[in-house]
Short mmCIF file of C-alpha atoms in Angstrom, two decimals:
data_model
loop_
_atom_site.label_atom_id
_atom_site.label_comp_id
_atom_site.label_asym_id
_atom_site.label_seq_id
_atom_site.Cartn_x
_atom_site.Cartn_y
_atom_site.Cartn_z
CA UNK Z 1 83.28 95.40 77.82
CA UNK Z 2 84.92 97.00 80.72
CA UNK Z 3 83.99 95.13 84.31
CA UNK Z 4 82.75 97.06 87.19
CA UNK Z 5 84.72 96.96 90.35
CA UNK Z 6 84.77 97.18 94.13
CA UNK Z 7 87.03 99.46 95.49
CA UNK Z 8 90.04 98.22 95.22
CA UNK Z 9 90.46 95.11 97.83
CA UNK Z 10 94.16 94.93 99.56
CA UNK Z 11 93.83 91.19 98.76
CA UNK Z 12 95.35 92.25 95.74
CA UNK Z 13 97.56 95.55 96.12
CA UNK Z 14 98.58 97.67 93.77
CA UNK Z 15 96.64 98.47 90.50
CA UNK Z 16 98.41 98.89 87.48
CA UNK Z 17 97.00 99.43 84.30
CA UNK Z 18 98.61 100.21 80.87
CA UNK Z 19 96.59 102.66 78.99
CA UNK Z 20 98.04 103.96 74.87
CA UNK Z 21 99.01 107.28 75.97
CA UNK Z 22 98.32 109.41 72.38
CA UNK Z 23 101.74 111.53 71.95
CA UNK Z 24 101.96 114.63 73.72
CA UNK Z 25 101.37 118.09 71.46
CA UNK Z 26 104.91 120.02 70.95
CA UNK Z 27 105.64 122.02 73.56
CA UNK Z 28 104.80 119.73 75.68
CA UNK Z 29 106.31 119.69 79.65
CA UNK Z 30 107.11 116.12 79.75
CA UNK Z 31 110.67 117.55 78.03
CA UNK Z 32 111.48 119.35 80.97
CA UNK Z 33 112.81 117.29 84.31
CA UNK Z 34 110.70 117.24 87.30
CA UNK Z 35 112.43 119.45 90.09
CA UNK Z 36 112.87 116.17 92.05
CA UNK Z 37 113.20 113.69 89.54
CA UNK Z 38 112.69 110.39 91.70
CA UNK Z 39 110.25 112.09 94.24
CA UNK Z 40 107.60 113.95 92.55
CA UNK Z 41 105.05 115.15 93.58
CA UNK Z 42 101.86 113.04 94.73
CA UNK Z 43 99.54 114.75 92.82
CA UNK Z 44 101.11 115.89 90.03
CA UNK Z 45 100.51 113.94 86.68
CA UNK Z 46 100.91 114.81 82.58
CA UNK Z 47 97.76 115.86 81.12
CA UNK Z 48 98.23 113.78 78.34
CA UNK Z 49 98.65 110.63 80.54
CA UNK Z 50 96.22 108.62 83.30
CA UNK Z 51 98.28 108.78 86.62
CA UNK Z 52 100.82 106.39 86.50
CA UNK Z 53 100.84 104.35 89.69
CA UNK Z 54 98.06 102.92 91.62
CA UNK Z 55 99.05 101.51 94.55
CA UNK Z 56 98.49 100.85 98.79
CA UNK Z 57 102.41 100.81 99.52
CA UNK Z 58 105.00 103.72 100.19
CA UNK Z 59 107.85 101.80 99.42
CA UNK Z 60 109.98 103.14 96.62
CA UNK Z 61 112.50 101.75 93.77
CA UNK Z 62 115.85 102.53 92.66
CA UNK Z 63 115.19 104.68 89.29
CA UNK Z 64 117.52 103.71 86.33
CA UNK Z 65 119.00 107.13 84.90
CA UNK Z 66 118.28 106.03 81.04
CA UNK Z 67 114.96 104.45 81.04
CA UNK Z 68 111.83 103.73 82.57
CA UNK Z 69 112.48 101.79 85.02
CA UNK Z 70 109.64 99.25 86.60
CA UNK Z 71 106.55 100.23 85.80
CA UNK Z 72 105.48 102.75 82.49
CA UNK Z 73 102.26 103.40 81.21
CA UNK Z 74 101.27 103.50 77.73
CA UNK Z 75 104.02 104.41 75.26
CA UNK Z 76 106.89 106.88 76.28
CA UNK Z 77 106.34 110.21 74.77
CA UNK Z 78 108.40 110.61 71.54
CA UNK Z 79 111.28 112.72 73.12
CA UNK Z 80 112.20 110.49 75.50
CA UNK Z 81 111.26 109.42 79.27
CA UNK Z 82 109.56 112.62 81.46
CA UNK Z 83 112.69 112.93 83.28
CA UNK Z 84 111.37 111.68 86.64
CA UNK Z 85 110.19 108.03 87.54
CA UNK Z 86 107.38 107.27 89.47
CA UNK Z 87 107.93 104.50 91.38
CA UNK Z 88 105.89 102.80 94.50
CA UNK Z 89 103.56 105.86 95.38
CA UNK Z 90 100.13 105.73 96.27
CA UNK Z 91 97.60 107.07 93.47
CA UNK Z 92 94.29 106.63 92.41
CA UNK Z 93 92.99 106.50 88.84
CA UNK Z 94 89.29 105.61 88.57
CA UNK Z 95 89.40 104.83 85.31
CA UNK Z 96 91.47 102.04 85.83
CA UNK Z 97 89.36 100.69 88.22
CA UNK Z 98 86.16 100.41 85.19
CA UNK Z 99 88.17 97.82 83.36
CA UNK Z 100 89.92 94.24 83.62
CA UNK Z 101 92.55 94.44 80.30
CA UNK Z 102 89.88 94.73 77.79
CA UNK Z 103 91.46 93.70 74.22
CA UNK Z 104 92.77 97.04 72.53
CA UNK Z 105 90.70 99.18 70.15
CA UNK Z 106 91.56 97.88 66.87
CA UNK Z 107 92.87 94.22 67.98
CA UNK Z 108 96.50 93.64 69.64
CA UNK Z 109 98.96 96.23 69.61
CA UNK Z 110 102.25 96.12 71.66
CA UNK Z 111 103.50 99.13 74.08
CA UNK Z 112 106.63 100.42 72.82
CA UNK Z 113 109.27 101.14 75.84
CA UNK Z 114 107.45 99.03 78.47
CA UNK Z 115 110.05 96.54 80.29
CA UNK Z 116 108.24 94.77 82.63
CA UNK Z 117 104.55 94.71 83.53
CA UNK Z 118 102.65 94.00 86.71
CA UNK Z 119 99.28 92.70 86.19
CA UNK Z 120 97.56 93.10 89.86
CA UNK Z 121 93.92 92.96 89.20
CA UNK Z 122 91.16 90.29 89.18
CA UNK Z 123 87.46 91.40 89.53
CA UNK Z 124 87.00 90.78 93.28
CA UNK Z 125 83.17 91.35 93.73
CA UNK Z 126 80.37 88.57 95.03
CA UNK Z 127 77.68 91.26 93.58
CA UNK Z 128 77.31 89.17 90.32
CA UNK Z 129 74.63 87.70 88.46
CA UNK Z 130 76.35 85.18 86.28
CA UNK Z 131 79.90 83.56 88.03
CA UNK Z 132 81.04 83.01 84.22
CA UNK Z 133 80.65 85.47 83.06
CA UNK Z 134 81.01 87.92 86.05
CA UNK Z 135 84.09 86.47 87.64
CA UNK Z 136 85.17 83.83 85.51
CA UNK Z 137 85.79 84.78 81.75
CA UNK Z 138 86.96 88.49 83.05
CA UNK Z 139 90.02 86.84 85.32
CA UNK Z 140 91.17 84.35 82.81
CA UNK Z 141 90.98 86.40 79.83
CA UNK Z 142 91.72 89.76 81.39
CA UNK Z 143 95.43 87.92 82.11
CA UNK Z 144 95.95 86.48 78.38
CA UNK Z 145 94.98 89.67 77.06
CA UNK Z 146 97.98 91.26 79.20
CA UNK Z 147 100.08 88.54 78.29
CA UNK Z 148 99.48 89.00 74.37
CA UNK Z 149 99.94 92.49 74.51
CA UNK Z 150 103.80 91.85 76.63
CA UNK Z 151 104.55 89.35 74.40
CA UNK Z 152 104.20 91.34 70.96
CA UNK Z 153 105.65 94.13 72.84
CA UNK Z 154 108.99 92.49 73.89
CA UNK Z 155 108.33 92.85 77.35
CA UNK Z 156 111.53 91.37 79.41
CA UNK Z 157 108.77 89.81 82.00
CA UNK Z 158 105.07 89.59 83.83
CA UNK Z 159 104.90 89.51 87.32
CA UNK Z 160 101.24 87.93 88.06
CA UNK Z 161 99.39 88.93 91.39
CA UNK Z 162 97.79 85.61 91.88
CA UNK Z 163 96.11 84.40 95.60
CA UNK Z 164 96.39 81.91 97.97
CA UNK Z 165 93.12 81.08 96.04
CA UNK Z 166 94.36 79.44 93.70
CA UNK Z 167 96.57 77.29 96.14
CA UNK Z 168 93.66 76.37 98.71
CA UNK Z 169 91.87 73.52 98.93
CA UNK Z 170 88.75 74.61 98.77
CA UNK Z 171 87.10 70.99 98.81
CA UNK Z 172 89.15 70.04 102.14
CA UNK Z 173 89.26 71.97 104.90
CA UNK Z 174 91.33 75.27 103.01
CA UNK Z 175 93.16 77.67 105.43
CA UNK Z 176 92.56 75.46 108.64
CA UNK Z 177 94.05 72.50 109.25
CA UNK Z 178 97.42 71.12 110.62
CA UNK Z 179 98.91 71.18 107.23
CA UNK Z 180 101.22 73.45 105.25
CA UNK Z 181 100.57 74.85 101.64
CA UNK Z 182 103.50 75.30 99.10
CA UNK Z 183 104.06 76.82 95.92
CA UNK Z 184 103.43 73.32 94.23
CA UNK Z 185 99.60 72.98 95.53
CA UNK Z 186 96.20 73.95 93.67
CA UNK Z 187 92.61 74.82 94.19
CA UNK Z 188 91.28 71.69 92.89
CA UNK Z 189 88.04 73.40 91.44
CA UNK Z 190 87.35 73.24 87.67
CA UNK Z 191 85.78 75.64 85.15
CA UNK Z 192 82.62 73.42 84.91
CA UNK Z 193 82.33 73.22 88.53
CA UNK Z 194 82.99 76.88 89.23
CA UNK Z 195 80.68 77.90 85.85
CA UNK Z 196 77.89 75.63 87.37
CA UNK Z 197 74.85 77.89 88.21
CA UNK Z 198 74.40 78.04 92.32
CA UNK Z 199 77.87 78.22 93.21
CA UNK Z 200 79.13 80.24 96.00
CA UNK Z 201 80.77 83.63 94.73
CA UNK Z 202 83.64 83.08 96.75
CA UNK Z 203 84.17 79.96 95.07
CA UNK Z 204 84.00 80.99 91.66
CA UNK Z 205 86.48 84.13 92.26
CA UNK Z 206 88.66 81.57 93.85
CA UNK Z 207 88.54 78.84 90.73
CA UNK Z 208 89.20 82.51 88.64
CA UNK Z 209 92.41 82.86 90.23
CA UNK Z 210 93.51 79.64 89.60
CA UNK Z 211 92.48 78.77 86.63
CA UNK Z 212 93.84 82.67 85.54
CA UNK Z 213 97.18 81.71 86.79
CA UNK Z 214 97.06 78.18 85.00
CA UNK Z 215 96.05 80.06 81.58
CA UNK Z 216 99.16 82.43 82.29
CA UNK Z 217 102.21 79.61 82.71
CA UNK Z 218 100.91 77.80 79.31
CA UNK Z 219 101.01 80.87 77.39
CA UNK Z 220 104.25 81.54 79.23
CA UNK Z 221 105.53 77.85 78.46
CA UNK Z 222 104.35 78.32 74.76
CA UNK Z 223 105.74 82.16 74.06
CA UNK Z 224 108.65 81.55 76.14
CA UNK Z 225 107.70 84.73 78.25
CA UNK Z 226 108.96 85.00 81.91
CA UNK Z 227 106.65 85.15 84.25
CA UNK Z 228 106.59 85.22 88.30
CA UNK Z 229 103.05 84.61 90.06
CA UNK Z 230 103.04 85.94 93.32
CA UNK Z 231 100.41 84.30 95.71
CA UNK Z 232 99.13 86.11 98.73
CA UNK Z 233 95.96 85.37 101.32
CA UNK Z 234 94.01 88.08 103.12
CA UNK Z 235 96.41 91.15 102.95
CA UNK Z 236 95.92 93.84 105.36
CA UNK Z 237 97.66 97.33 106.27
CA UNK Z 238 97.38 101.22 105.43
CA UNK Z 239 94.73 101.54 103.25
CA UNK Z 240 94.74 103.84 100.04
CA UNK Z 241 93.43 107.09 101.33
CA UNK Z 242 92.30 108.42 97.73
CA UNK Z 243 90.12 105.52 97.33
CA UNK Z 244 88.06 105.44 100.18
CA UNK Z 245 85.77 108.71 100.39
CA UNK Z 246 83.28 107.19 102.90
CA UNK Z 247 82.92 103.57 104.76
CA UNK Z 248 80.77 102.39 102.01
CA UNK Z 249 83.53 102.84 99.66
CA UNK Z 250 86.38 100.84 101.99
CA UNK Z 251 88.20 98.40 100.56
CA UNK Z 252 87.07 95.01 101.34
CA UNK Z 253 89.62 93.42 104.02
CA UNK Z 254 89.91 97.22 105.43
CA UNK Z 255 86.26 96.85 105.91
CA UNK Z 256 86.38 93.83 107.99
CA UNK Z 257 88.64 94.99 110.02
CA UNK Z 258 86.75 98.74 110.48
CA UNK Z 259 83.52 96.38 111.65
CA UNK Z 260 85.42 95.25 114.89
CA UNK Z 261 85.09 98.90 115.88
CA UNK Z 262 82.61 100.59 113.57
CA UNK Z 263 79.74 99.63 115.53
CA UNK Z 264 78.18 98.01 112.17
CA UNK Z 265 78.76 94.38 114.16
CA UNK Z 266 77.64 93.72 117.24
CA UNK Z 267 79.84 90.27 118.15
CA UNK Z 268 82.97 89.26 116.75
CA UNK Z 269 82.65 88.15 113.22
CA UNK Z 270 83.25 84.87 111.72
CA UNK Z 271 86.96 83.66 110.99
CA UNK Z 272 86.72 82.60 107.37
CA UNK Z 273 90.70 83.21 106.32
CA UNK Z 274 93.07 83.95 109.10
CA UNK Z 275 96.18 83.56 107.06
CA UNK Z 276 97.47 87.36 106.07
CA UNK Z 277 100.16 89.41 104.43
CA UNK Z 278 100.94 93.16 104.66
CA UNK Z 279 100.24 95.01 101.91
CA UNK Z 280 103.68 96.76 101.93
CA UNK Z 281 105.52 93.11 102.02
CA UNK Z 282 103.18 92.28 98.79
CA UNK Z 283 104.17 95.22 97.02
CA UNK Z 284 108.03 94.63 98.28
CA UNK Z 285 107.80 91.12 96.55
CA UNK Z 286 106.46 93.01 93.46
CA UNK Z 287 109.13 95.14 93.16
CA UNK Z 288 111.70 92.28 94.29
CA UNK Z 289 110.37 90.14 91.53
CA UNK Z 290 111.28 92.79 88.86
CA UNK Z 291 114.42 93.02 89.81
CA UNK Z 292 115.69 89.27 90.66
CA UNK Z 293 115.95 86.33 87.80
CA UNK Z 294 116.42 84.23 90.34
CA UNK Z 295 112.66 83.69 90.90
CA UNK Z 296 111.13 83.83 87.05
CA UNK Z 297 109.06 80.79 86.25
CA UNK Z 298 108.57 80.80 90.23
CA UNK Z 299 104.88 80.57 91.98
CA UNK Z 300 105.77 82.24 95.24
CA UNK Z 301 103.45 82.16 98.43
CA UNK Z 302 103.46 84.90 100.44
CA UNK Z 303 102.22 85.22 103.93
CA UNK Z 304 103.52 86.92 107.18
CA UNK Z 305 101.09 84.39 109.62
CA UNK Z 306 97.83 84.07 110.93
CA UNK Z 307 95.29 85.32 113.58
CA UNK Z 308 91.64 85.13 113.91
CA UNK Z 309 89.15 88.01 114.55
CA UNK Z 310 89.35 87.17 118.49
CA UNK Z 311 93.13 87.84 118.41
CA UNK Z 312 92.66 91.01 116.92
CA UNK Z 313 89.97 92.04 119.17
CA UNK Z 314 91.99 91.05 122.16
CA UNK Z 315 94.83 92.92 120.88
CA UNK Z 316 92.90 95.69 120.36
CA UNK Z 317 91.24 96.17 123.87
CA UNK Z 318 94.57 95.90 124.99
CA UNK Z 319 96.52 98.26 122.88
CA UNK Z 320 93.81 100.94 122.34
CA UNK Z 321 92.12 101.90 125.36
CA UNK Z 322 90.36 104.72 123.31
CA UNK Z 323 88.17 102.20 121.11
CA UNK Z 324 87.34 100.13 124.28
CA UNK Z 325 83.64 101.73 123.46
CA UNK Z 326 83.56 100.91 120.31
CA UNK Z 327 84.98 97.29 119.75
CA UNK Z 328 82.54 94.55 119.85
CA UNK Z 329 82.42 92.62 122.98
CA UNK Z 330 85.11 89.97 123.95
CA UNK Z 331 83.17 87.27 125.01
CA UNK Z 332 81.16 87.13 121.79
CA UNK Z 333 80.75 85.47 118.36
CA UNK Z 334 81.91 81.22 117.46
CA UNK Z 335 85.23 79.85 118.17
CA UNK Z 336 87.38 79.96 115.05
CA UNK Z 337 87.27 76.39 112.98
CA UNK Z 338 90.47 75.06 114.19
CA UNK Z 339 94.16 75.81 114.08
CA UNK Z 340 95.30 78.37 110.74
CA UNK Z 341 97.14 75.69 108.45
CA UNK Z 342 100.32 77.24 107.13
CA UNK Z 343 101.96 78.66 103.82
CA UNK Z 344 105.49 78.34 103.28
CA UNK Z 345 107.35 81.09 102.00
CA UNK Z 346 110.93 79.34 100.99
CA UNK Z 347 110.37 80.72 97.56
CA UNK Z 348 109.98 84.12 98.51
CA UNK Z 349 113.24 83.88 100.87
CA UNK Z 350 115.09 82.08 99.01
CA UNK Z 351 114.45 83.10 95.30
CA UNK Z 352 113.31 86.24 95.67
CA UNK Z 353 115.05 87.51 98.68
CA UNK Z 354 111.86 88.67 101.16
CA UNK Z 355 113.73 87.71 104.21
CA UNK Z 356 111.24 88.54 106.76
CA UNK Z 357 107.45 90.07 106.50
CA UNK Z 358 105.80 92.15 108.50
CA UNK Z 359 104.06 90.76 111.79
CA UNK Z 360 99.99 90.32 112.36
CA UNK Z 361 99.81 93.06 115.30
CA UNK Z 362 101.92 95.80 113.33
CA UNK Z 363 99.85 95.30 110.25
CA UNK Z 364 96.64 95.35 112.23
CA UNK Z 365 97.97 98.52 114.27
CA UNK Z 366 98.52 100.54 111.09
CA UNK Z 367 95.35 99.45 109.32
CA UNK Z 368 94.07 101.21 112.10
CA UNK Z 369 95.53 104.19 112.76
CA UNK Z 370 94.73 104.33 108.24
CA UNK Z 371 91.37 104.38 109.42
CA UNK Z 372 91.26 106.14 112.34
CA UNK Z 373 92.59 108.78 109.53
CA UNK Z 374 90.21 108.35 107.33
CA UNK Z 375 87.57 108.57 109.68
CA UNK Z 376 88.75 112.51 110.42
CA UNK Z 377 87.48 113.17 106.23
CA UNK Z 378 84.05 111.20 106.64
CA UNK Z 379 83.36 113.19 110.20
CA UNK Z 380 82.69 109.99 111.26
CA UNK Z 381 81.68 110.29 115.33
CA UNK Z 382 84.21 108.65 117.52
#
């Protein structure tokens, strides 16, 4: 059954989804090239087809002349690829958004001409009535059910958006701490423990992850299909304008970052995970993990450091004098926990090649000024 979602959260950047296209009538324009073959246009999309990239990040791919390159949605058409290539540009298809991989109509059935899929989603809302089957079953089987479908389609490899989820220890003291996490730690929660009835939401999502990513390497192991999981924290910068039509419908760490100034708070919240990525370094390592080997069969933590609410807020009064009104006192809310622990990002540096990521005050800067923008279509007073 499909699973309702949240708007999109940028915990978990962009949303792919592969959809069998049927084949386009004759006469159809997918035969003739796009003006601009590796720019089109943002809005522009084959009726016969969902939109083809959902995403938070402007960076763009190299298209390959013969083929679809990175991404492709359902089946190509019959005659051949559209004759321009989508590649990292922001879009929004709802539908997408109704459903975590259900099985196909009719049972398994492979998608002829995909090369590589990205499988970003994991239902990421604490609105649920039942953890298991809310949270749990949806993550873990959403992922095999992607992985089935790659495999009988002869897809070259996966690249799993996992979390710093499933790398946290949850039972000690998770992101705080004077310790660093690496690609070879876990969340040590189990199914039974995350599946027992009374558990926090945040805990079960978190055991989902893991326990999703865990279900992904022994089908990998077993079917000998290549797979990268790619394991971010909190992720943060410009938010996807097409998804957000009014605060309500914000994605979630967008949100929490909006309440600092939205006047919906009145004291600076609590620091519950200070460690961060940009969005646009998480959807670099996406496209970096398509096109290196060198990281396949990899777990790579991503993260571009840590600040808590009251470093933001301080930046904040400092850098935007025009908000002064708005953000929540300084002097307010509880000290953070302790010192952020770390993550260490060798993998990504040295396997896949993401040299440097983008710093705490640029990302929260441009979340921002994404808002600030958005604000402008919800007449939201200032």
């Amino acid at each position: 059954m499909p699973h309702p979602l949240l708007p999109p959260p940028m915990g978990y950047p962009p949303y792919q989804y592969f959809y069998p296209a049927p084949p386009p009538p004759p006469g159809h324009p997918q035969h003739q090239p796009h003006p601009h073959p590796q720019h089109p246009h943002p809005h522009q999309q084959h009726p016969q087809h969902p939109q083809q990239f959902a995403g938070p990040s402007h960076q763009h791919m190299h298209p390959h002349p013969h083929q679809h390159p990175h991404m492709q949605y359902g089946p190509p058409p019959p005659g051949g690829p559209y004759g321009y290539y989508p590649v990292i540009d922001p879009r929004l298809d709802p539908q997408a958004q109704q459903q975590h991989a259900p099985p196909p109509p009719g049972g398994e059935q492979g998608h002829p001409g995909v090369t590589y899929i990205l499988h970003t989603a994991s239902p990421y809302t604490f609105n649920i009535t039942n953890g298991e089957e809310d949270l749990l079953k949806p993550a873990i089987n959403g992922t095999l059910n992607v992985l089935r479908a790659a495999k009988k389609a002869g897809v070259k490899k996966v690249v799993i958006t996992s979390s710093f989820a499933a790398i946290s220890d949850l039972k000690g003291k998770g992101p705080w701490g004077d310790r660093e996490y690496t690609e070879k730690d876990w969340n040590p929660y189990t199914y039974e423990e995350a599946a027992a009835p009374g558990v926090p939401p945040a805990i079960v999502y978190s055991a989902g992850k893991k326990l999703a990513e865990k279900a992904a390497w022994a089908f990998s192991e077993e079917h000998k299909l290549p797979i990268i999981a790619l394991n971010p924290p909190m992720i943060y910068g410009p938010a996807l304008q097409e998804a957000a039509t009014s605060p309500e419908t914000l994605n979630t760490s967008s949100a929490a970052i909006y309440a600092l100034f939205s006047g919906r708070v009145h004291a600076i919240p609590d620091d519950r995970l200070p460690l961060f990525c940009d969005v646009r370094d998480v959807a670099k390592a996406h496209v970096l993990a398509l096109e290196t080997e060198a990281a396949d069969g990899e777990r790579v933590p991503l993260c571009g450091g840590s600040f808590t609410w009251k470093d933001a807020v301080e930046e904040l009064y400092a850098t935007r004098p025009e908000l002064k009104d708005r953000l929540v006192p300084l002097n307010s809310g509880n000290p953070a926990p302790g010192p952020a622990a770390r993550i260490s990002t060798r993998v990504a540096r040295e396997k896949l090649g993401l040299k440097e990521f983008i710093g705490w005050k640029t990302s929260l800067s441009d979340t921002v000024d994404s808002i600030l923008e958005l604000e402008k279509k919800w007449a939201v007073p200032s």
